mmCIF file of C-alpha atoms in Angstrom:
data_model
loop_
_atom_site.group_PDB
_atom_site.id
_atom_site.type_symbol
_atom_site.label_atom_id
_atom_site.label_comp_id
_atom_site.label_asym_id
_atom_site.label_seq_id
_atom_site.Cartn_x
_atom_site.Cartn_y
_atom_site.Cartn_z
ATOM 1 C CA UNK G 1180 -13.811 -44.696 -37.726
ATOM 2 C CA UNK G 1181 -11.859 -44.724 -34.456
ATOM 3 C CA UNK G 1182 -9.747 -41.879 -35.833
ATOM 4 C CA UNK G 1183 -12.847 -39.741 -36.380
ATOM 5 C CA UNK G 1184 -14.045 -40.765 -32.924
ATOM 6 C CA UNK G 1185 -10.775 -39.419 -31.474
ATOM 7 C CA UNK G 1186 -11.230 -36.223 -33.445
ATOM 8 C CA UNK G 1187 -14.758 -35.946 -32.022
ATOM 9 C CA UNK G 1188 -13.419 -36.417 -28.495
ATOM 10 C CA UNK G 1189 -10.817 -33.725 -29.152
ATOM 11 C CA UNK G 1190 -13.516 -31.390 -30.409
ATOM 12 C CA UNK G 1191 -15.586 -31.996 -27.266
ATOM 13 C CA UNK G 1192 -12.520 -31.540 -25.069
ATOM 14 C CA UNK G 1193 -11.746 -28.166 -26.667
ATOM 15 C CA UNK G 1194 -15.381 -27.015 -26.462
ATOM 16 C CA UNK G 1195 -15.579 -27.966 -22.776
ATOM 17 C CA UNK G 1196 -12.257 -26.267 -22.003
ATOM 18 C CA UNK G 1197 -13.317 -23.066 -23.749
ATOM 19 C CA UNK G 1198 -16.639 -23.109 -21.859
ATOM 20 C CA UNK G 1199 -14.770 -23.625 -18.583
ATOM 21 C CA UNK G 1200 -12.431 -20.712 -19.364
ATOM 22 C CA UNK G 1201 -15.417 -18.488 -20.124
ATOM 23 C CA UNK G 1202 -17.060 -19.461 -16.867
ATOM 24 C CA UNK G 1203 -13.842 -18.932 -14.868
ATOM 25 C CA UNK G 1204 -13.213 -15.574 -16.526
ATOM 26 C CA UNK G 1205 -16.540 -14.316 -15.210
ATOM 27 C CA UNK G 1206 -15.713 -15.518 -11.699
ATOM 28 C CA UNK G 1207 -12.022 -14.572 -11.704
ATOM 29 C CA UNK G 1208 -11.064 -12.522 -8.632
ATOM 30 C CA UNK G 1209 -10.128 -8.889 -9.140
ATOM 31 C CA UNK G 1210 -6.771 -7.588 -7.829
ATOM 32 C CA UNK G 1211 -8.762 -5.953 -4.994
ATOM 33 C CA UNK G 1212 -10.257 -9.339 -4.047
ATOM 34 C CA UNK G 1213 -6.784 -10.899 -3.979
ATOM 35 C CA UNK G 1214 -5.508 -8.043 -1.824
ATOM 36 C CA UNK G 1215 -8.364 -8.572 0.582
ATOM 37 C CA UNK G 1216 -7.648 -12.313 0.755
ATOM 38 C CA UNK G 1217 -3.986 -11.678 1.542
ATOM 39 C CA UNK G 1218 -4.778 -9.063 4.184
ATOM 40 C CA UNK G 1219 -7.275 -11.431 5.813
ATOM 41 C CA UNK G 1220 -4.604 -14.136 5.992
ATOM 42 C CA UNK G 1221 -1.863 -11.809 7.230
ATOM 43 C CA UNK G 1222 -4.088 -10.104 9.792
ATOM 44 C CA UNK G 1223 -6.141 -12.752 11.546
ATOM 45 C CA UNK G 1224 -9.110 -11.553 13.581
ATOM 46 C CA UNK G 1225 -8.078 -10.221 16.955
ATOM 47 C CA UNK G 1226 -4.659 -9.305 15.623
ATOM 48 C CA UNK G 1227 -6.042 -6.636 13.336
ATOM 49 C CA UNK G 1228 -6.265 -2.980 14.252
ATOM 50 C CA UNK J 254 19.177 14.545 28.680
ATOM 51 C CA UNK J 255 17.563 14.185 25.276
ATOM 52 C CA UNK J 256 18.978 11.428 23.082
ATOM 53 C CA UNK J 257 20.652 12.761 19.961
ATOM 54 C CA UNK J 258 18.732 11.993 16.793
ATOM 55 C CA UNK J 259 20.594 10.102 14.089
ATOM 56 C CA UNK J 260 20.962 11.602 10.624
ATOM 57 C CA UNK J 261 20.420 8.981 7.928
ATOM 58 C CA UNK J 262 19.364 8.349 4.356
ATOM 59 C CA UNK J 263 16.446 5.968 4.142
ATOM 60 C CA UNK J 264 16.312 3.449 1.331
ATOM 61 C CA UNK J 265 13.582 4.592 -1.110
ATOM 62 C CA UNK J 266 10.297 2.886 -0.464
ATOM 63 C CA UNK J 267 8.862 1.207 -3.526
ATOM 64 C CA UNK J 268 5.132 1.700 -3.344
ATOM 65 C CA UNK J 269 2.984 -0.909 -5.053
ATOM 66 C CA UNK J 270 -0.619 -0.600 -6.115
ATOM 67 C CA UNK J 271 -1.590 -3.838 -4.418
ATOM 68 C CA UNK J 272 -0.217 -5.336 -1.208
ATOM 69 C CA UNK J 273 0.275 -8.776 -2.771
ATOM 70 C CA UNK J 274 2.850 -7.288 -5.142
ATOM 71 C CA UNK J 275 5.186 -7.113 -2.132
ATOM 72 C CA UNK J 276 4.860 -10.802 -1.353
ATOM 73 C CA UNK J 277 7.427 -13.228 -2.780
ATOM 74 C CA UNK J 278 7.666 -16.980 -2.703
ATOM 75 C CA UNK J 279 10.651 -19.305 -2.877
ATOM 76 C CA UNK J 280 10.327 -21.534 -5.941
ATOM 77 C CA UNK J 281 12.296 -24.213 -4.119
ATOM 78 C CA UNK J 282 10.822 -24.469 -0.605
ATOM 79 C CA UNK J 283 7.637 -22.344 -0.963
ATOM 80 C CA UNK J 284 8.672 -19.988 1.836
ATOM 81 C CA UNK J 285 6.939 -16.594 1.729
ATOM 82 C CA UNK J 286 8.583 -13.263 2.454
ATOM 83 C CA UNK J 287 7.707 -9.578 2.305
ATOM 84 C CA UNK J 288 11.328 -8.424 2.452
ATOM 85 C CA UNK J 289 13.743 -7.660 -0.360
ATOM 86 C CA UNK J 290 16.431 -10.253 0.415
ATOM 87 C CA UNK J 291 18.072 -12.090 -2.511
ATOM 88 C CA UNK J 292 18.316 -15.455 -0.801
ATOM 89 C CA UNK J 293 15.486 -17.377 0.777
ATOM 90 C CA UNK J 294 15.746 -17.166 4.579
ATOM 91 C CA UNK J 295 14.524 -20.749 4.828
ATOM 92 C CA UNK J 296 16.568 -22.722 2.265
ATOM 93 C CA UNK J 297 19.253 -20.195 1.352
ATOM 94 C CA UNK J 298 18.674 -20.432 -2.407
ATOM 95 C CA UNK J 299 18.300 -17.516 -4.770
ATOM 96 C CA UNK J 300 14.844 -18.628 -5.827
ATOM 97 C CA UNK J 301 12.522 -15.891 -4.594
ATOM 98 C CA UNK J 302 9.980 -14.666 -7.127
ATOM 99 C CA UNK J 303 6.868 -12.465 -6.786
ATOM 100 C CA UNK J 304 3.726 -14.483 -6.008
ATOM 101 C CA UNK J 305 2.133 -13.118 -9.188
ATOM 102 C CA UNK J 306 4.955 -14.634 -11.232
ATOM 103 C CA UNK J 307 4.498 -17.959 -9.459
ATOM 104 C CA UNK J 308 0.756 -17.842 -10.180
ATOM 105 C CA UNK J 309 1.487 -17.119 -13.847
ATOM 106 C CA UNK J 310 3.863 -20.094 -13.992
ATOM 107 C CA UNK J 311 1.148 -22.320 -12.495
ATOM 108 C CA UNK J 312 -1.492 -20.997 -14.898
ATOM 109 C CA UNK J 313 0.809 -21.533 -17.901
ATOM 110 C CA UNK J 314 1.722 -25.028 -16.722
ATOM 111 C CA UNK J 315 -1.939 -26.011 -16.403
ATOM 112 C CA UNK J 316 -2.641 -24.620 -19.899
ATOM 113 C CA UNK J 317 0.387 -26.427 -21.283
ATOM 114 C CA UNK J 318 -0.941 -29.718 -19.885
ATOM 115 C CA UNK J 319 -4.253 -29.157 -21.623
ATOM 116 C CA UNK J 320 -2.507 -28.533 -24.941
ATOM 117 C CA UNK J 321 -0.491 -31.686 -24.400
ATOM 118 C CA UNK J 322 -3.703 -33.685 -23.886
ATOM 119 C CA UNK J 323 -5.112 -32.193 -27.097
ATOM 120 C CA UNK J 324 -1.955 -33.167 -29.006
ATOM 121 C CA UNK J 325 -2.054 -36.698 -27.561
ATOM 122 C CA UNK J 326 -5.653 -37.127 -28.734
ATOM 123 C CA UNK J 327 -4.555 -35.855 -32.169
ATOM 124 C CA UNK J 328 -1.735 -38.387 -32.158
ATOM 125 C CA UNK J 329 -4.172 -41.164 -31.253
ATOM 126 C CA UNK J 330 -6.454 -40.078 -34.096
ATOM 127 C CA UNK J 331 -3.512 -40.192 -36.513
ATOM 128 C CA UNK J 332 -2.435 -43.624 -35.261
ATOM 129 C CA UNK J 333 -5.929 -45.033 -35.681
ATOM 130 C CA UNK J 334 -6.259 -43.596 -39.202
ATOM 131 C CA UNK J 335 -6.581 -46.202 -41.919
ATOM 132 C CA UNK J 336 -6.063 -44.110 -45.048
ATOM 133 C CA UNK J 337 -3.802 -41.220 -46.000
ATOM 134 C CA UNK J 338 -6.853 -38.978 -46.270
ATOM 135 C CA UNK J 339 -7.825 -39.832 -42.691
ATOM 136 C CA UNK J 340 -4.281 -39.115 -41.498
ATOM 137 C CA UNK J 341 -4.304 -35.727 -43.221
ATOM 138 C CA UNK J 342 -7.795 -34.892 -41.932
ATOM 139 C CA UNK J 343 -7.038 -35.966 -38.350
ATOM 140 C CA UNK J 344 -3.705 -34.159 -38.316
ATOM 141 C CA UNK J 345 -5.160 -30.977 -39.757
ATOM 142 C CA UNK J 346 -8.223 -31.123 -37.505
ATOM 143 C CA UNK J 347 -6.125 -31.843 -34.406
ATOM 144 C CA UNK J 348 -3.661 -29.056 -35.103
ATOM 145 C CA UNK J 349 -6.480 -26.631 -35.878
ATOM 146 C CA UNK J 350 -8.363 -27.454 -32.661
ATOM 147 C CA UNK J 351 -5.196 -27.343 -30.539
ATOM 148 C CA UNK J 352 -4.349 -24.008 -32.163
ATOM 149 C CA UNK J 353 -7.808 -22.759 -31.285
ATOM 150 C CA UNK J 354 -7.290 -23.835 -27.662
ATOM 151 C CA UNK J 355 -3.874 -22.159 -27.561
ATOM 152 C CA UNK J 356 -5.292 -18.907 -28.989
ATOM 153 C CA UNK J 357 -8.068 -18.950 -26.410
ATOM 154 C CA UNK J 358 -5.690 -19.712 -23.560
ATOM 155 C CA UNK J 359 -3.537 -16.734 -24.494
ATOM 156 C CA UNK J 360 -6.593 -14.494 -24.178
ATOM 157 C CA UNK J 361 -7.415 -15.977 -20.768
ATOM 158 C CA UNK J 362 -3.958 -15.831 -19.187
ATOM 159 C CA UNK J 363 -4.703 -12.778 -17.010
ATOM 160 C CA UNK J 364 -7.914 -14.015 -15.312
ATOM 161 C CA UNK J 365 -6.345 -17.476 -14.983
ATOM 162 C CA UNK J 366 -3.270 -15.997 -13.288
ATOM 163 C CA UNK J 367 -5.463 -14.127 -10.816
ATOM 164 C CA UNK J 368 -7.444 -17.290 -10.132
ATOM 165 C CA UNK J 369 -4.238 -19.240 -9.548
ATOM 166 C CA UNK J 370 -2.923 -16.505 -7.249
ATOM 167 C CA UNK J 371 -6.085 -16.585 -5.154
ATOM 168 C CA UNK J 372 -5.772 -20.382 -4.933
ATOM 169 C CA UNK J 373 -2.085 -20.134 -4.050
ATOM 170 C CA UNK J 374 -2.786 -17.685 -1.220
ATOM 171 C CA UNK J 375 -5.709 -19.658 0.162
ATOM 172 C CA UNK J 376 -3.808 -22.936 0.074
ATOM 173 C CA UNK J 377 -0.692 -21.405 1.685
ATOM 174 C CA UNK J 378 -2.239 -19.592 4.664
ATOM 175 C CA UNK J 379 -0.068 -21.336 7.245
ATOM 176 C CA UNK J 380 3.131 -20.788 5.261
ATOM 177 C CA UNK J 381 2.319 -17.094 4.686
ATOM 178 C CA UNK J 382 1.861 -16.574 8.434
ATOM 179 C CA UNK J 383 5.104 -18.467 9.138
ATOM 180 C CA UNK J 384 6.898 -16.254 6.602
ATOM 181 C CA UNK J 385 5.533 -13.132 8.279
ATOM 182 C CA UNK J 386 6.722 -14.370 11.689
ATOM 183 C CA UNK J 387 10.182 -15.049 10.261
ATOM 184 C CA UNK J 388 10.210 -11.528 8.793
ATOM 185 C CA UNK J 389 9.158 -10.103 12.170
ATOM 186 C CA UNK J 390 12.004 -11.982 13.866
ATOM 187 C CA UNK J 391 14.398 -10.516 11.279
ATOM 188 C CA UNK J 392 12.985 -7.049 12.040
ATOM 189 C CA UNK J 393 13.436 -7.488 15.815
ATOM 190 C CA UNK J 394 17.037 -8.628 15.341
ATOM 191 C CA UNK J 395 17.710 -5.747 12.922
ATOM 192 C CA UNK J 396 16.302 -3.130 15.319
ATOM 193 C CA UNK J 397 18.890 -4.130 17.931
ATOM 194 C CA UNK J 398 21.842 -3.849 15.513
ATOM 195 C CA UNK J 399 20.740 -1.275 12.982
ATOM 196 C CA UNK J 400 17.660 0.851 13.681
ATOM 197 C CA UNK J 401 17.495 2.177 10.140
ATOM 198 C CA UNK J 402 17.373 -1.323 8.676
ATOM 199 C CA UNK J 403 14.837 -2.307 11.338
ATOM 200 C CA UNK J 404 12.606 0.594 10.327
ATOM 201 C CA UNK J 405 12.933 -0.233 6.628
ATOM 202 C CA UNK J 406 11.955 -3.842 7.293
ATOM 203 C CA UNK J 407 8.949 -2.774 9.361
ATOM 204 C CA UNK J 408 7.931 -0.311 6.659
ATOM 205 C CA UNK J 409 7.890 -3.122 4.088
ATOM 206 C CA UNK J 410 5.987 -5.413 6.436
ATOM 207 C CA UNK J 411 3.405 -2.764 7.241
ATOM 208 C CA UNK J 412 2.156 -3.048 3.642
ATOM 209 C CA UNK J 413 0.728 -6.444 4.490
ATOM 210 C CA UNK J 414 0.610 -6.619 8.271
ATOM 211 C CA UNK J 415 -1.746 -4.028 9.700
ATOM 212 C CA UNK J 416 -1.497 -3.747 13.459
ATOM 213 C CA UNK J 417 -0.798 -1.063 16.030
ATOM 214 C CA UNK J 418 2.308 -2.847 17.332
ATOM 215 C CA UNK J 419 4.107 -2.481 14.007
ATOM 216 C CA UNK J 420 2.861 1.097 13.600
ATOM 217 C CA UNK J 421 4.091 1.990 17.074
ATOM 218 C CA UNK J 422 7.492 0.387 16.493
ATOM 219 C CA UNK J 423 7.862 2.415 13.302
ATOM 220 C CA UNK J 424 6.901 5.634 15.084
ATOM 221 C CA UNK J 425 9.383 4.925 17.895
ATOM 222 C CA UNK J 426 12.166 4.291 15.388
ATOM 223 C CA UNK J 427 11.262 7.372 13.356
ATOM 224 C CA UNK J 428 11.471 9.425 16.533
ATOM 225 C CA UNK J 429 15.097 8.341 16.959
ATOM 226 C CA UNK J 430 16.007 9.610 13.468
ATOM 227 C CA UNK J 431 16.702 13.183 12.408
ATOM 228 C CA UNK J 432 13.805 13.597 9.980
ATOM 229 C CA UNK J 433 14.204 15.668 6.862
ATOM 230 C CA UNK J 434 11.820 17.031 4.242
ATOM 231 C CA UNK J 435 13.366 14.955 1.438
ATOM 232 C CA UNK J 436 12.731 11.683 3.285
ATOM 233 C CA UNK J 437 10.028 9.335 2.087
ATOM 234 C CA UNK J 438 7.790 9.746 5.140
ATOM 235 C CA UNK J 439 4.166 8.798 5.701
ATOM 236 C CA UNK J 440 1.619 9.537 8.370
ATOM 237 C CA UNK J 441 -1.798 8.046 7.640
ATOM 238 C CA UNK J 442 -0.633 4.395 7.549
ATOM 239 C CA UNK J 443 0.956 4.970 10.972
ATOM 240 C CA UNK J 444 -2.107 6.412 12.672
ATOM 241 C CA UNK J 445 -3.257 4.456 15.708
ATOM 242 C CA UNK J 446 -6.504 4.872 17.566
ATOM 243 C CA UNK J 447 -5.164 5.280 21.128
ATOM 244 C CA UNK J 448 -3.155 8.160 22.480
ATOM 245 C CA UNK J 449 0.563 7.733 22.022
ATOM 246 C CA UNK J 450 2.953 10.576 22.913
ATOM 247 C CA UNK J 451 5.478 9.396 20.285
ATOM 248 C CA UNK J 452 2.816 9.688 17.578
ATOM 249 C CA UNK J 453 1.880 13.177 18.787
ATOM 250 C CA UNK J 454 5.581 14.143 18.640
ATOM 251 C CA UNK J 455 5.864 12.649 15.155
ATOM 252 C CA UNK J 456 2.799 14.574 13.948
ATOM 253 C CA UNK J 457 4.352 17.754 15.359
ATOM 254 C CA UNK J 458 7.613 16.991 13.582
ATOM 255 C CA UNK J 459 5.820 16.399 10.265
ATOM 256 C CA UNK J 460 3.785 19.568 10.722
ATOM 257 C CA UNK J 461 7.133 21.342 10.723
ATOM 258 C CA UNK J 462 8.967 19.565 7.887
ATOM 259 C CA UNK J 463 6.218 18.060 5.698
ATOM 260 C CA UNK J 464 3.018 20.001 6.208
ATOM 261 C CA UNK J 465 1.307 18.332 3.245
ATOM 262 C CA UNK J 466 1.068 15.129 5.307
ATOM 263 C CA UNK J 467 -1.116 16.811 7.920
ATOM 264 C CA UNK J 468 -4.644 16.038 6.812
ATOM 265 C CA UNK J 469 -8.043 15.568 8.462
ATOM 266 C CA UNK J 470 -7.041 12.317 10.176
ATOM 267 C CA UNK J 471 -4.012 13.864 11.897
ATOM 268 C CA UNK J 472 -5.903 17.027 12.870
ATOM 269 C CA UNK J 473 -8.751 14.969 14.325
ATOM 270 C CA UNK J 474 -6.208 12.887 16.262
ATOM 271 C CA UNK J 475 -4.610 15.913 17.929
ATOM 272 C CA UNK J 476 -8.046 17.343 18.653
ATOM 273 C CA UNK J 477 -9.242 14.082 20.232
ATOM 274 C CA UNK J 478 -6.179 13.956 22.491
ATOM 275 C CA UNK J 479 -5.666 17.695 22.898
ATOM 276 C CA UNK J 480 -5.668 17.523 26.693
ATOM 277 C CA UNK J 481 -3.100 14.702 26.782
ATOM 278 C CA UNK J 482 -0.906 16.486 24.245
ATOM 279 C CA UNK J 483 -1.056 19.715 26.235
ATOM 280 C CA UNK J 484 0.150 17.747 29.264
ATOM 281 C CA UNK J 485 3.266 16.836 27.295
ATOM 282 C CA UNK J 486 6.418 18.884 27.703
ATOM 283 C CA UNK J 487 6.142 20.541 24.289
ATOM 284 C CA UNK J 488 2.413 19.964 23.832
ATOM 285 C CA UNK J 489 1.488 23.553 22.985
ATOM 286 C CA UNK J 490 4.221 23.613 20.365
ATOM 287 C CA UNK J 491 2.867 20.433 18.760
ATOM 288 C CA UNK J 492 -0.672 21.830 18.683
ATOM 289 C CA UNK J 493 0.553 25.135 17.234
ATOM 290 C CA UNK J 494 2.589 23.330 14.570
ATOM 291 C CA UNK J 495 -0.451 21.305 13.534
ATOM 292 C CA UNK J 496 -2.607 24.434 13.479
ATOM 293 C CA UNK J 497 0.117 26.085 11.379
ATOM 294 C CA UNK J 498 0.045 23.152 8.947
ATOM 295 C CA UNK J 499 -3.753 23.291 8.813
ATOM 296 C CA UNK J 500 -3.839 26.895 7.614
ATOM 297 C CA UNK J 501 -2.211 25.873 4.332
ATOM 298 C CA UNK J 502 -5.669 25.055 2.921
ATOM 299 C CA UNK J 503 -8.993 26.823 3.251
ATOM 300 C CA UNK J 504 -10.725 23.446 3.647
ATOM 301 C CA UNK J 505 -9.009 22.919 6.994
ATOM 302 C CA UNK J 506 -9.734 26.453 8.170
ATOM 303 C CA UNK J 507 -13.407 25.896 7.236
ATOM 304 C CA UNK J 508 -13.431 22.589 9.127
ATOM 305 C CA UNK J 509 -11.426 23.529 12.252
ATOM 306 C CA UNK J 510 -11.724 27.304 12.882
ATOM 307 C CA UNK J 511 -12.029 26.861 16.675
ATOM 308 C CA UNK J 512 -8.865 24.780 16.819
ATOM 309 C CA UNK J 513 -6.888 27.319 14.796
ATOM 310 C CA UNK J 514 -8.362 30.134 16.913
ATOM 311 C CA UNK J 515 -7.049 28.481 20.105
ATOM 312 C CA UNK J 516 -3.477 28.387 18.773
ATOM 313 C CA UNK J 517 -3.395 31.425 16.507
ATOM 314 C CA UNK J 518 -1.243 33.336 18.964
ATOM 315 C CA UNK J 519 1.334 30.547 18.971
ATOM 316 C CA UNK J 520 1.692 30.435 15.187
ATOM 317 C CA UNK J 521 5.093 31.364 13.775
ATOM 318 C CA UNK J 522 5.161 34.446 11.574
ATOM 319 C CA UNK J 523 5.096 32.605 8.216
ATOM 320 C CA UNK J 524 2.060 30.531 9.218
ATOM 321 C CA UNK J 525 0.250 33.547 10.598
ATOM 322 C CA UNK J 526 0.987 35.388 7.337
ATOM 323 C CA UNK J 527 -0.556 32.483 5.454
ATOM 324 C CA UNK J 528 -3.659 32.630 7.650
ATOM 325 C CA UNK J 529 -3.821 36.400 7.375
ATOM 326 C CA UNK J 530 -3.814 36.183 3.564
ATOM 327 C CA UNK J 531 -6.519 33.541 3.681
ATOM 328 C CA UNK J 532 -8.661 35.734 5.909
ATOM 329 C CA UNK J 533 -8.171 38.767 3.649
ATOM 330 C CA UNK J 534 -9.100 36.752 0.568
ATOM 331 C CA UNK J 535 -12.335 35.573 2.164
ATOM 332 C CA UNK J 536 -14.039 38.704 3.511
ATOM 333 C CA UNK J 537 -17.389 36.910 3.920
ATOM 334 C CA UNK J 538 -16.081 34.303 6.361
ATOM 335 C CA UNK J 539 -15.981 34.912 10.100
ATOM 336 C CA UNK J 540 -14.846 31.395 11.057
ATOM 337 C CA UNK J 541 -16.338 31.599 14.554
ATOM 338 C CA UNK J 542 -14.338 34.638 15.583
ATOM 339 C CA UNK J 543 -11.069 33.570 13.959
ATOM 340 C CA UNK J 544 -11.281 36.527 11.598
ATOM 341 C CA UNK J 545 -11.499 39.009 14.495
ATOM 342 C CA UNK J 546 -8.648 37.348 16.340
ATOM 343 C CA UNK J 547 -6.443 37.446 13.228
ATOM 344 C CA UNK J 548 -7.238 41.141 12.790
ATOM 345 C CA UNK J 549 -6.472 41.834 16.452
ATOM 346 C CA UNK J 550 -3.173 39.953 16.305
ATOM 347 C CA UNK J 551 -2.257 41.684 13.068
ATOM 348 C CA UNK J 552 -2.861 45.076 14.665
ATOM 349 C CA UNK J 553 -0.863 44.111 17.750
ATOM 350 C CA UNK J 554 2.179 42.498 16.167
ATOM 351 C CA UNK J 555 2.412 42.781 12.407
ATOM 352 C CA UNK J 556 0.775 46.054 11.436
ATOM 353 C CA UNK J 557 4.090 47.611 10.376
ATOM 354 C CA UNK J 558 5.613 44.440 8.978
ATOM 355 C CA UNK J 559 6.325 44.969 5.234
ATOM 356 C CA UNK J 560 5.565 41.289 4.460
ATOM 357 C CA UNK J 561 1.990 41.830 5.583
ATOM 358 C CA UNK J 562 1.438 44.801 3.300
ATOM 359 C CA UNK J 563 1.497 42.876 -0.002
ATOM 360 C CA UNK J 564 -0.935 40.148 0.919
ATOM 361 C CA UNK J 565 -1.941 39.304 -2.676
#
């Protein structure tokens, strides 16, 4: 029975991981967002022109 | 005496779609750089890779760990199995589920890489700024020894660092070079808001050798600082060169007829011919008196010029 329990845990683990990936995919930054983040870091306020 | 301008061949500038594609990280010491050096300036190792590659490595490593956990749970299930049927079922089920996870992870690698890159940048703010400062120090040292290298370094840095100081340094260096049409030159990224004689000179130079770079932004700049430019030694020449570059497209003549009118008499023959053809092709446009002035100048200077007879 423990073996099936482990298999159940594995199933849950995979389902949760897939759900997390789906969620993250929706919120993943676009290349433009990443560019903006980098430019914000490299050009702190007051230094930017 | 005017300093002699240096002839040179600039290293080709590799343009990237996104600024972060220029940023590299040392796999060993996590030092960031915008430059193209082979060895890390911090630890001296040949371990510099693009940040995107580093993010992909991190994303793959995290996915690999998840697959490992799935396989360990499968192993536990097999170990706790009491019959052969259970072993077969647990093994098959575990492999199937891990396979499903792996297939899904492969589909998600791109968004995961972007997420990891965003995390990497946000968690490395201090190190990115330190890397930029190190690059700036390299640029300052290079400018003293080799102006061309100094310019090339600043040009790379300007992709990520946007400030007037770097723009101005680039303009100053460009002004010491003998510019040619085949050079990979830019104007809009170098535009600064305040008046700078070196920028006005550079715009004039581009208006002569690379007219296609003279667009609205450059024309508006010379118009905003027209008085200051005219106070310069060759100010009228700069204004006339820009006006000459502007007549290459009807859009600019439509937008700045008064400006072109003010300098029409200073235009070289080829630019005036261009304007003359434009005026002839658009009989309905008066362009605030520009048409009359072009006609008057044509009658005064170019009426008998054969080049002006075949205007089509």
